[in-house]
């Protein structure tokens, strides 16, 4: 059992009694005069000054000390007459009494009320209560913590302890303080002030004068379908990013209709040179596309040229002809080349980001310096349609093997459920919360963010790539 007494005891304490108690410990009249002036000082309430005849100033630095002096009488009386009732735990004017039985708790209430009455005080009716802690029935708040009795599960189960966690009021104050410190209007202010005193950093590359593209972000929005799995002409998007809308493409006619699923080359971005490997059309990576991407990554690594990956590939092509043609070899070459490429890498997800293509196009596992996405991006193991087809095929086979009838309406509902589930789990907001990327950026800020990311990449020397025994 717990007797909980909280707050405002000294609001009604007369100054004469309090000063008499202070005088027992202090003989210096100058100090006593200073304490008296402190107590008699006027207080501001609702814009008006008032002089209090009793109580201590709330929030004053001396209030806890005066509380301890005044309630020390209660401590002495409890040690002499109330110790058999329970344990008194007091902090300033807040205290709890731990009692083993209900009748001891009620007796403790009477003793405390009697002693406080002699001091001219009374318990706060709303903040004083008796709480039953047996078997974890109740809890109470004390000094910013919520406490509850709990049995031990690590040692002897008959042992019990007081489990504590921050009280709702304390958590509200903490959240308010965090919100105040992390307000968008203030975020980064101190960091910017520190950076302003730092000497300007140089770029490890000769920078040209930046030229605005001939096509702005509105053209990119018009050329980008809303559906994640609809074809994208990536060359139009690249011309909205490159300086003066000029790009130099590597092997543009290689592997007709198959090598075209990846567009590789170089461009100037904000006056800085950068190589790019971009998913095109439906983004499915064929043998020719994988070989083109591998060769271009090797060239960029040998030249020390950063690479921008525009990822919108659902994966590598499968099937008998591709397997016999060597998609396993050339696909693994592309993944391995990306993993050992020791130049700054930036990924920008513009569509489906599934399966092994996430690795071949420099996903988070291969440590790109920056990893962005737009709202079309969907990063999952596979698409919802593929997952629904696979699981549905297994369910159909199990139903047929049992000799039962397949419910097509139920199957259609299941396929839609899988699409919705994978679409939700691959949404940029969810993947961002899992740190799969560094943020979702809108079309009107893509060029600016990529230019800034490329500038930061060039702040350090570009490393040398050791290809090992790579054979392509």
Coordinates of C-alpha atoms in Angstrom, one line a residue:
X1 CA 0.0 0.0 0.0
X2 CA 1.2 3.5 -0.8
X3 CA 0.2 6.8 0.7
X4 CA 1.0 9.4 -2.0
X5 CA 1.1 13.1 -0.9
X6 CA 2.0 15.7 -3.5
X7 CA 2.5 19.4 -3.7
X8 CA 1.6 22.8 -2.4
X9 CA 2.2 22.2 1.3
X10 CA 4.1 25.4 1.8
X11 CA 1.6 27.6 0.0
X12 CA -0.3 27.9 3.3
X13 CA 2.7 28.0 5.7
X14 CA 2.8 31.2 7.8
X15 CA 6.0 33.2 7.7
X16 CA 6.4 33.4 11.5
X17 CA 6.5 29.6 11.9
X18 CA 8.8 29.1 8.9
X19 CA 11.2 31.8 10.1
X20 CA 11.2 30.3 13.6
X21 CA 12.3 27.0 12.1
X22 CA 14.9 28.6 10.0
X23 CA 16.3 30.5 13.0
X24 CA 17.0 27.1 14.7
X25 CA 19.7 26.5 12.0
X26 CA 20.9 30.0 11.2
X27 CA 22.0 32.6 13.8
X28 CA 23.2 35.3 11.4
X29 CA 20.6 38.1 11.5
X30 CA 21.6 39.4 8.1
X31 CA 20.8 36.0 6.5
X32 CA 17.5 35.8 8.4
X33 CA 16.6 39.3 7.1
X34 CA 17.4 38.3 3.6
X35 CA 15.2 35.2 3.9
X36 CA 12.4 37.4 5.3
X37 CA 12.7 39.8 2.4
X38 CA 12.7 36.9 0.0
X39 CA 9.4 35.6 1.5
X40 CA 7.7 39.0 1.6
X41 CA 8.6 39.9 -2.0
X42 CA 5.6 40.7 -4.2
X43 CA 4.6 38.3 -6.9
X44 CA 3.1 39.0 -10.3
X45 CA -0.3 37.2 -11.0
X46 CA -2.5 38.1 -14.0
X47 CA -0.5 41.3 -14.6
X48 CA -0.9 42.5 -11.0
X49 CA 1.5 42.7 -8.2
X50 CA 0.3 41.1 -4.9
X51 CA 2.0 40.6 -1.5
X52 CA 1.5 37.1 -0.1
X53 CA 1.2 36.6 3.7
X54 CA 2.1 33.0 3.6
X55 CA 3.8 30.4 1.4
X56 CA 7.1 30.3 -0.5
X57 CA 7.7 31.6 -4.0
X58 CA 6.9 28.9 -6.5
X59 CA 9.9 28.1 -8.8
X60 CA 12.3 30.1 -6.5
X61 CA 15.8 28.6 -6.0
X62 CA 15.4 28.8 -2.2
X63 CA 11.9 27.1 -2.1
X64 CA 13.2 23.5 -2.0
X65 CA 15.6 24.4 0.9
X66 CA 12.8 26.1 2.8
X67 CA 10.6 23.0 2.2
X68 CA 13.2 20.7 3.6
X69 CA 13.6 22.9 6.7
X70 CA 9.9 23.1 7.3
X71 CA 9.1 19.5 6.7
X72 CA 12.1 18.2 8.7
X73 CA 9.7 18.3 11.6
X74 CA 7.6 15.7 9.8
X75 CA 10.7 13.5 9.3
X76 CA 11.5 13.6 13.0
X77 CA 8.0 12.8 14.1
X78 CA 7.7 9.9 11.6
X79 CA 11.0 8.5 12.7
X80 CA 9.7 8.5 16.3
X81 CA 6.0 7.6 15.9
X82 CA 5.4 6.4 12.4
X83 CA 8.2 4.0 11.5
X84 CA 6.1 1.0 12.3
X85 CA 3.5 2.1 9.7
X86 CA 5.8 2.2 6.7
X87 CA 8.8 3.8 5.0
X88 CA 8.6 7.6 4.3
X89 CA 10.4 8.8 1.1
X90 CA 10.3 12.6 0.7
X91 CA 11.8 15.0 -1.8
X92 CA 11.1 18.7 -0.8
X93 CA 7.3 18.9 -0.5
X94 CA 6.6 15.6 -2.4
X95 CA 6.6 12.3 -0.5
X96 CA 5.3 8.8 -0.5
X97 CA 4.8 6.3 2.4
X98 CA 5.3 2.6 1.6
X99 CA 3.0 0.5 3.8
X100 CA 2.4 -3.2 3.8
X101 CA -1.3 -3.3 4.7
X102 CA -4.3 -1.1 4.1
X103 CA -4.9 -0.3 7.8
X104 CA -1.3 0.9 8.1
X105 CA -1.9 3.2 5.1
X106 CA -5.0 4.7 6.7
X107 CA -3.2 5.1 10.0
X108 CA -0.3 6.9 8.1
X109 CA -2.8 9.3 6.6
X110 CA -4.2 10.2 10.0
X111 CA -0.7 10.7 11.4
X112 CA 0.5 12.9 8.5
X113 CA -2.7 15.0 8.6
X114 CA -2.3 15.5 12.4
X115 CA 1.3 16.6 12.1
X116 CA 0.8 18.9 9.2
X117 CA -2.1 20.5 11.0
X118 CA 0.2 21.5 13.8
X119 CA 2.5 23.1 11.2
X120 CA -0.5 25.0 9.7
X121 CA -0.5 22.8 6.6
X122 CA -2.8 20.4 5.0
X123 CA -2.6 17.7 2.3
X124 CA -3.7 18.5 -1.2
X125 CA -7.0 16.7 -1.6
X126 CA -6.5 16.0 -5.4
X127 CA -2.9 14.9 -5.2
X128 CA -3.1 12.7 -2.1
X129 CA -4.4 9.2 -2.6
X130 CA -3.9 5.6 -1.4
X131 CA -2.8 3.2 -4.2
X132 CA -2.9 -0.6 -4.0
X133 CA 0.2 -2.0 -5.6
X134 CA -0.4 -5.6 -4.9
X135 CA -0.2 -7.9 -8.0
X136 CA 0.4 -4.9 -10.2
X137 CA -3.1 -3.5 -9.7
X138 CA -2.2 0.2 -9.5
X139 CA 0.5 2.7 -10.2
X140 CA 1.5 6.1 -9.1
X141 CA 3.6 9.1 -10.3
X142 CA 6.5 10.4 -8.3
X143 CA 9.3 12.8 -9.3
X144 CA 8.4 12.5 -13.0
X145 CA 8.2 8.7 -13.1
X146 CA 5.4 6.3 -13.2
X147 CA 6.0 3.4 -10.7
X148 CA 4.3 -0.1 -10.6
X149 CA 5.1 -3.2 -8.7
X150 CA 6.3 -6.1 -10.9
X151 CA 7.4 -9.6 -10.2
X152 CA 10.9 -10.7 -11.3
X153 CA 11.2 -13.1 -14.1
X154 CA 15.0 -13.4 -14.3
X155 CA 15.5 -14.5 -10.6
X156 CA 13.2 -15.8 -8.0
X157 CA 9.6 -15.3 -9.2
X158 CA 8.6 -14.5 -5.6
X159 CA 10.8 -11.4 -5.7
X160 CA 9.2 -8.1 -6.8
X161 CA 10.5 -4.7 -7.7
X162 CA 9.2 -1.2 -8.6
X163 CA 9.2 -0.9 -12.3
X164 CA 9.5 2.8 -13.4
X165 CA 9.2 4.7 -16.7
X166 CA 8.7 8.4 -17.5
X167 CA 5.3 9.8 -16.5
X168 CA 3.0 11.1 -19.2
X169 CA 3.6 14.7 -18.0
X170 CA 7.3 14.2 -18.2
X171 CA 7.1 12.7 -21.7
X172 CA 5.0 15.6 -22.8
X173 CA 7.7 18.0 -21.7
X174 CA 10.4 16.0 -23.4
X175 CA 8.5 15.8 -26.7
X176 CA 7.9 19.6 -26.5
X177 CA 11.5 20.2 -26.0
X178 CA 12.6 17.9 -28.8
X179 CA 10.0 19.6 -31.1
X180 CA 11.4 23.0 -30.1
X181 CA 15.0 22.0 -30.8
X182 CA 14.2 20.2 -34.1
X183 CA 11.9 22.8 -35.5
X184 CA 12.5 23.1 -39.3
X185 CA 13.0 26.8 -38.9
X186 CA 15.9 26.2 -36.5
X187 CA 17.3 22.9 -37.8
X188 CA 20.8 23.3 -39.0
X189 CA 21.2 26.9 -37.9
X190 CA 24.0 26.2 -35.5
X191 CA 25.7 23.9 -38.0
X192 CA 25.5 26.6 -40.7
X193 CA 27.0 29.1 -38.3
X194 CA 30.0 26.7 -37.7
X195 CA 30.5 26.0 -41.4
X196 CA 30.5 29.8 -42.1
X197 CA 33.8 30.0 -40.2
X198 CA 35.4 27.1 -42.1
X199 CA 37.7 27.9 -45.1
X200 CA 36.2 27.1 -48.5
X201 CA 36.9 23.6 -49.7
X202 CA 38.3 23.0 -53.2
X203 CA 37.1 20.6 -55.8
X204 CA 39.4 17.8 -57.1
X205 CA 38.3 18.5 -60.7
X206 CA 38.3 21.4 -63.1
X207 CA 34.8 22.8 -63.1
X208 CA 33.2 24.3 -66.2
X209 CA 30.6 27.1 -66.2
X210 CA 27.2 25.5 -65.5
X211 CA 24.7 25.9 -68.3
X212 CA 21.0 25.4 -67.7
X213 CA 19.3 22.6 -69.6
X214 CA 17.2 23.4 -72.6
X215 CA 14.3 21.5 -71.0
X216 CA 13.1 22.1 -67.5
X217 CA 11.6 19.8 -64.9
X218 CA 8.1 20.3 -66.3
X219 CA 9.2 18.4 -69.4
X220 CA 10.5 15.6 -67.3
X221 CA 7.2 15.4 -65.5
X222 CA 5.3 15.2 -68.8
X223 CA 7.6 12.4 -70.0
X224 CA 7.3 10.4 -66.8
X225 CA 4.2 8.2 -66.5
X226 CA 2.5 8.0 -63.1
X227 CA 2.4 4.2 -63.2
X228 CA 5.6 2.7 -61.8
X229 CA 5.7 -0.1 -64.3
X230 CA 5.0 1.9 -67.5
X231 CA 7.8 2.4 -70.0
X232 CA 10.0 5.5 -69.6
X233 CA 12.1 7.1 -72.3
X234 CA 15.1 7.9 -70.1
X235 CA 16.9 9.9 -72.8
X236 CA 14.3 12.7 -72.4
X237 CA 14.8 12.7 -68.7
X238 CA 18.6 12.9 -69.0
X239 CA 18.2 15.9 -71.3
X240 CA 16.3 17.7 -68.5
X241 CA 19.3 17.1 -66.2
X242 CA 22.4 17.6 -68.3
X243 CA 24.0 21.0 -68.9
X244 CA 22.7 22.4 -72.1
X245 CA 20.7 19.1 -72.5
X246 CA 23.8 17.5 -74.0
X247 CA 24.7 13.9 -73.3
X248 CA 27.4 11.6 -74.8
X249 CA 26.0 8.1 -75.1
X250 CA 28.1 5.0 -75.0
X251 CA 27.2 2.4 -77.7
X252 CA 23.8 3.7 -78.5
X253 CA 23.1 1.1 -81.2
X254 CA 24.6 -1.9 -79.4
X255 CA 22.2 -4.9 -79.1
X256 CA 19.1 -3.6 -80.9
X257 CA 15.9 -3.8 -78.7
X258 CA 17.9 -5.6 -76.0
X259 CA 21.0 -3.5 -75.1
X260 CA 18.7 -0.5 -75.2
X261 CA 17.2 -1.3 -71.8
X262 CA 20.2 0.4 -70.3
X263 CA 21.5 3.8 -71.5
X264 CA 25.1 4.6 -70.6
X265 CA 27.3 7.6 -71.2
X266 CA 28.6 10.8 -69.7
X267 CA 27.4 14.4 -69.3
X268 CA 28.1 17.7 -67.5
X269 CA 26.0 18.3 -64.4
X270 CA 26.3 21.7 -62.9
X271 CA 29.7 22.1 -64.7
X272 CA 31.0 18.8 -63.3
X273 CA 31.6 15.7 -65.4
X274 CA 29.7 12.5 -64.4
X275 CA 29.1 9.2 -66.0
X276 CA 25.6 7.7 -66.0
X277 CA 24.0 4.3 -66.3
X278 CA 20.2 4.6 -66.6
X279 CA 17.3 2.1 -67.0
X280 CA 15.3 2.6 -70.2
X281 CA 12.0 1.5 -71.5
X282 CA 10.7 -1.4 -69.3
X283 CA 14.1 -1.6 -67.6
X284 CA 14.5 -5.4 -67.9
X285 CA 18.3 -6.1 -68.1
X286 CA 19.2 -8.4 -71.0
X287 CA 22.6 -9.9 -71.8
X288 CA 23.6 -7.0 -74.1
X289 CA 22.5 -4.4 -71.5
X290 CA 24.4 -6.0 -68.7
X291 CA 27.6 -6.2 -70.9
X292 CA 27.2 -2.5 -71.9
X293 CA 26.8 -1.4 -68.2
X294 CA 29.8 -3.5 -67.1
X295 CA 32.1 -2.1 -69.8
X296 CA 31.0 1.5 -69.0
X297 CA 31.6 1.1 -65.3
X298 CA 35.1 -0.2 -66.0
X299 CA 35.8 2.9 -68.2
X300 CA 34.5 5.2 -65.5
X301 CA 36.6 3.5 -62.9
X302 CA 39.8 3.8 -65.0
X303 CA 39.0 7.4 -65.7
X304 CA 38.2 8.3 -62.1
X305 CA 34.7 9.5 -63.2
X306 CA 31.8 9.4 -60.7
X307 CA 28.8 7.4 -61.8
X308 CA 25.1 8.3 -61.5
X309 CA 22.8 5.3 -61.5
X310 CA 19.2 6.0 -62.6
X311 CA 17.5 2.8 -61.4
X312 CA 14.2 1.7 -62.8
X313 CA 14.8 -2.0 -63.5
X314 CA 12.6 -4.8 -62.2
X315 CA 15.4 -7.3 -62.6
X316 CA 17.4 -9.4 -65.0
X317 CA 15.8 -11.3 -67.9
X318 CA 15.1 -15.0 -67.4
X319 CA 14.3 -17.8 -69.7
X320 CA 15.9 -20.6 -71.7
X321 CA 17.5 -18.4 -74.4
X322 CA 18.9 -16.0 -71.8
X323 CA 20.2 -18.8 -69.6
X324 CA 21.9 -20.5 -72.5
X325 CA 23.2 -17.1 -73.7
X326 CA 25.0 -16.5 -70.4
X327 CA 22.8 -14.1 -68.4
X328 CA 24.1 -15.6 -65.2
X329 CA 27.7 -14.8 -66.1
X330 CA 27.1 -11.3 -67.5
X331 CA 24.7 -10.4 -64.8
X332 CA 27.1 -11.4 -62.1
X333 CA 29.9 -9.5 -63.9
X334 CA 27.7 -6.4 -63.7
X335 CA 27.0 -6.9 -60.0
X336 CA 30.7 -7.6 -59.2
X337 CA 31.9 -4.6 -61.2
X338 CA 29.5 -2.3 -59.4
X339 CA 30.7 -3.7 -56.0
X340 CA 34.4 -3.0 -56.7
X341 CA 34.0 0.3 -58.5
X342 CA 35.9 2.7 -56.3
X343 CA 34.6 6.0 -57.5
X344 CA 31.8 8.1 -56.0
X345 CA 28.4 6.5 -56.8
X346 CA 25.0 8.1 -56.6
X347 CA 21.8 6.2 -57.1
X348 CA 18.5 7.8 -58.1
X349 CA 15.5 5.4 -58.1
X350 CA 13.0 6.4 -60.8
X351 CA 10.8 3.3 -61.0
X352 CA 10.8 -0.4 -60.0
X353 CA 13.8 -1.4 -57.9
X354 CA 13.5 -5.2 -57.5
X355 CA 15.7 -8.3 -57.2
X356 CA 19.3 -8.5 -58.3
X357 CA 18.8 -5.3 -60.3
X358 CA 19.0 -3.4 -57.0
X359 CA 22.6 -4.6 -56.7
X360 CA 23.6 -4.2 -60.3
X361 CA 22.4 -0.6 -60.2
X362 CA 24.2 0.2 -57.0
X363 CA 21.6 -0.2 -54.2
X364 CA 22.3 0.7 -50.6
X365 CA 24.2 -2.5 -50.0
X366 CA 27.0 -1.3 -52.4
X367 CA 27.5 1.9 -50.4
X368 CA 26.6 4.7 -52.8
X369 CA 27.6 8.1 -51.5
X370 CA 24.0 9.2 -51.9
X371 CA 20.8 7.3 -52.6
X372 CA 17.7 9.2 -53.7
X373 CA 14.3 8.2 -55.0
X374 CA 11.2 9.9 -56.5
X375 CA 7.6 9.0 -55.7
X376 CA 7.5 6.4 -58.5
X377 CA 10.3 4.4 -56.9
X378 CA 9.3 1.0 -55.4
X379 CA 12.1 -0.9 -53.7
X380 CA 11.1 -4.5 -52.9
X381 CA 12.3 -8.1 -53.6
X382 CA 9.9 -8.4 -56.4
X383 CA 6.8 -6.7 -57.8
X384 CA 3.3 -7.3 -56.4
X385 CA 2.2 -8.9 -59.6
X386 CA 5.1 -11.4 -59.6
X387 CA 4.6 -12.3 -56.0
X388 CA 0.9 -12.7 -56.5
X389 CA 1.4 -14.9 -59.5
X390 CA 3.9 -17.2 -57.7
X391 CA 1.9 -17.6 -54.5
X392 CA -1.3 -18.0 -56.5
X393 CA 0.2 -20.8 -58.6
X394 CA 1.1 -22.7 -55.4
X395 CA -2.4 -22.2 -53.9
X396 CA -4.0 -23.3 -57.2
X397 CA -1.9 -26.5 -57.2
X398 CA -2.7 -27.3 -53.6
X399 CA -6.5 -26.8 -54.2
X400 CA -6.5 -28.9 -57.3
X401 CA -4.5 -31.7 -55.6
X402 CA -7.1 -31.8 -52.9
X403 CA -9.8 -32.2 -55.5
X404 CA -11.5 -28.9 -54.7
X405 CA -12.9 -26.2 -57.0
X406 CA -10.8 -23.0 -57.5
X407 CA -12.7 -19.9 -56.6
X408 CA -11.6 -17.3 -59.3
X409 CA -13.2 -14.4 -57.4
X410 CA -11.1 -15.3 -54.3
X411 CA -8.0 -15.7 -56.5
X412 CA -8.5 -12.2 -58.0
X413 CA -9.0 -10.7 -54.5
X414 CA -5.8 -12.4 -53.4
X415 CA -3.8 -11.0 -56.4
X416 CA -5.0 -7.5 -55.6
X417 CA -4.1 -7.9 -52.0
X418 CA -0.5 -8.9 -53.0
X419 CA -0.3 -5.9 -55.3
X420 CA -1.4 -3.5 -52.6
X421 CA 0.9 -5.1 -50.0
X422 CA 4.0 -4.9 -52.1
X423 CA 3.2 -1.4 -53.3
X424 CA 2.8 -0.2 -49.7
X425 CA 6.0 -2.0 -48.4
X426 CA 8.0 -0.5 -51.3
X427 CA 6.6 3.0 -51.0
X428 CA 9.3 5.7 -50.7
X429 CA 8.0 6.8 -47.3
X430 CA 8.3 3.4 -45.8
X431 CA 11.7 2.6 -47.4
X432 CA 12.9 6.0 -46.3
X433 CA 12.0 5.2 -42.7
X434 CA 14.1 2.0 -43.1
X435 CA 17.1 4.1 -44.4
X436 CA 17.0 2.4 -47.8
X437 CA 17.6 5.9 -49.3
X438 CA 18.4 9.4 -48.3
X439 CA 15.1 11.0 -49.2
X440 CA 12.4 11.3 -51.8
X441 CA 13.0 14.3 -54.1
X442 CA 10.5 16.1 -56.3
X443 CA 11.0 16.8 -60.0
X444 CA 11.6 20.5 -59.5
X445 CA 14.6 19.8 -57.2
X446 CA 16.2 16.8 -58.9
X447 CA 18.8 18.7 -60.8
X448 CA 19.7 20.9 -57.8
X449 CA 20.0 17.9 -55.4
X450 CA 22.1 15.9 -57.8
X451 CA 24.4 18.8 -58.5
X452 CA 25.0 19.4 -54.8
X453 CA 25.6 15.6 -54.2
X454 CA 28.1 15.6 -57.1
X455 CA 29.9 18.6 -55.6
X456 CA 30.3 16.8 -52.3
X457 CA 31.6 13.8 -54.0
X458 CA 34.4 15.9 -55.7
X459 CA 35.4 17.4 -52.3
X460 CA 37.7 14.4 -51.8
X461 CA 40.1 12.8 -54.3
X462 CA 38.6 10.0 -56.4
X463 CA 40.1 6.7 -55.5
X464 CA 41.8 4.1 -57.7
X465 CA 39.8 1.0 -58.6
X466 CA 41.4 -2.4 -58.3
X467 CA 39.5 -4.8 -60.6
X468 CA 41.3 -7.9 -59.3
X469 CA 40.8 -10.9 -61.6
X470 CA 37.6 -9.5 -63.2
X471 CA 37.1 -10.9 -66.7
X472 CA 34.4 -9.6 -69.1

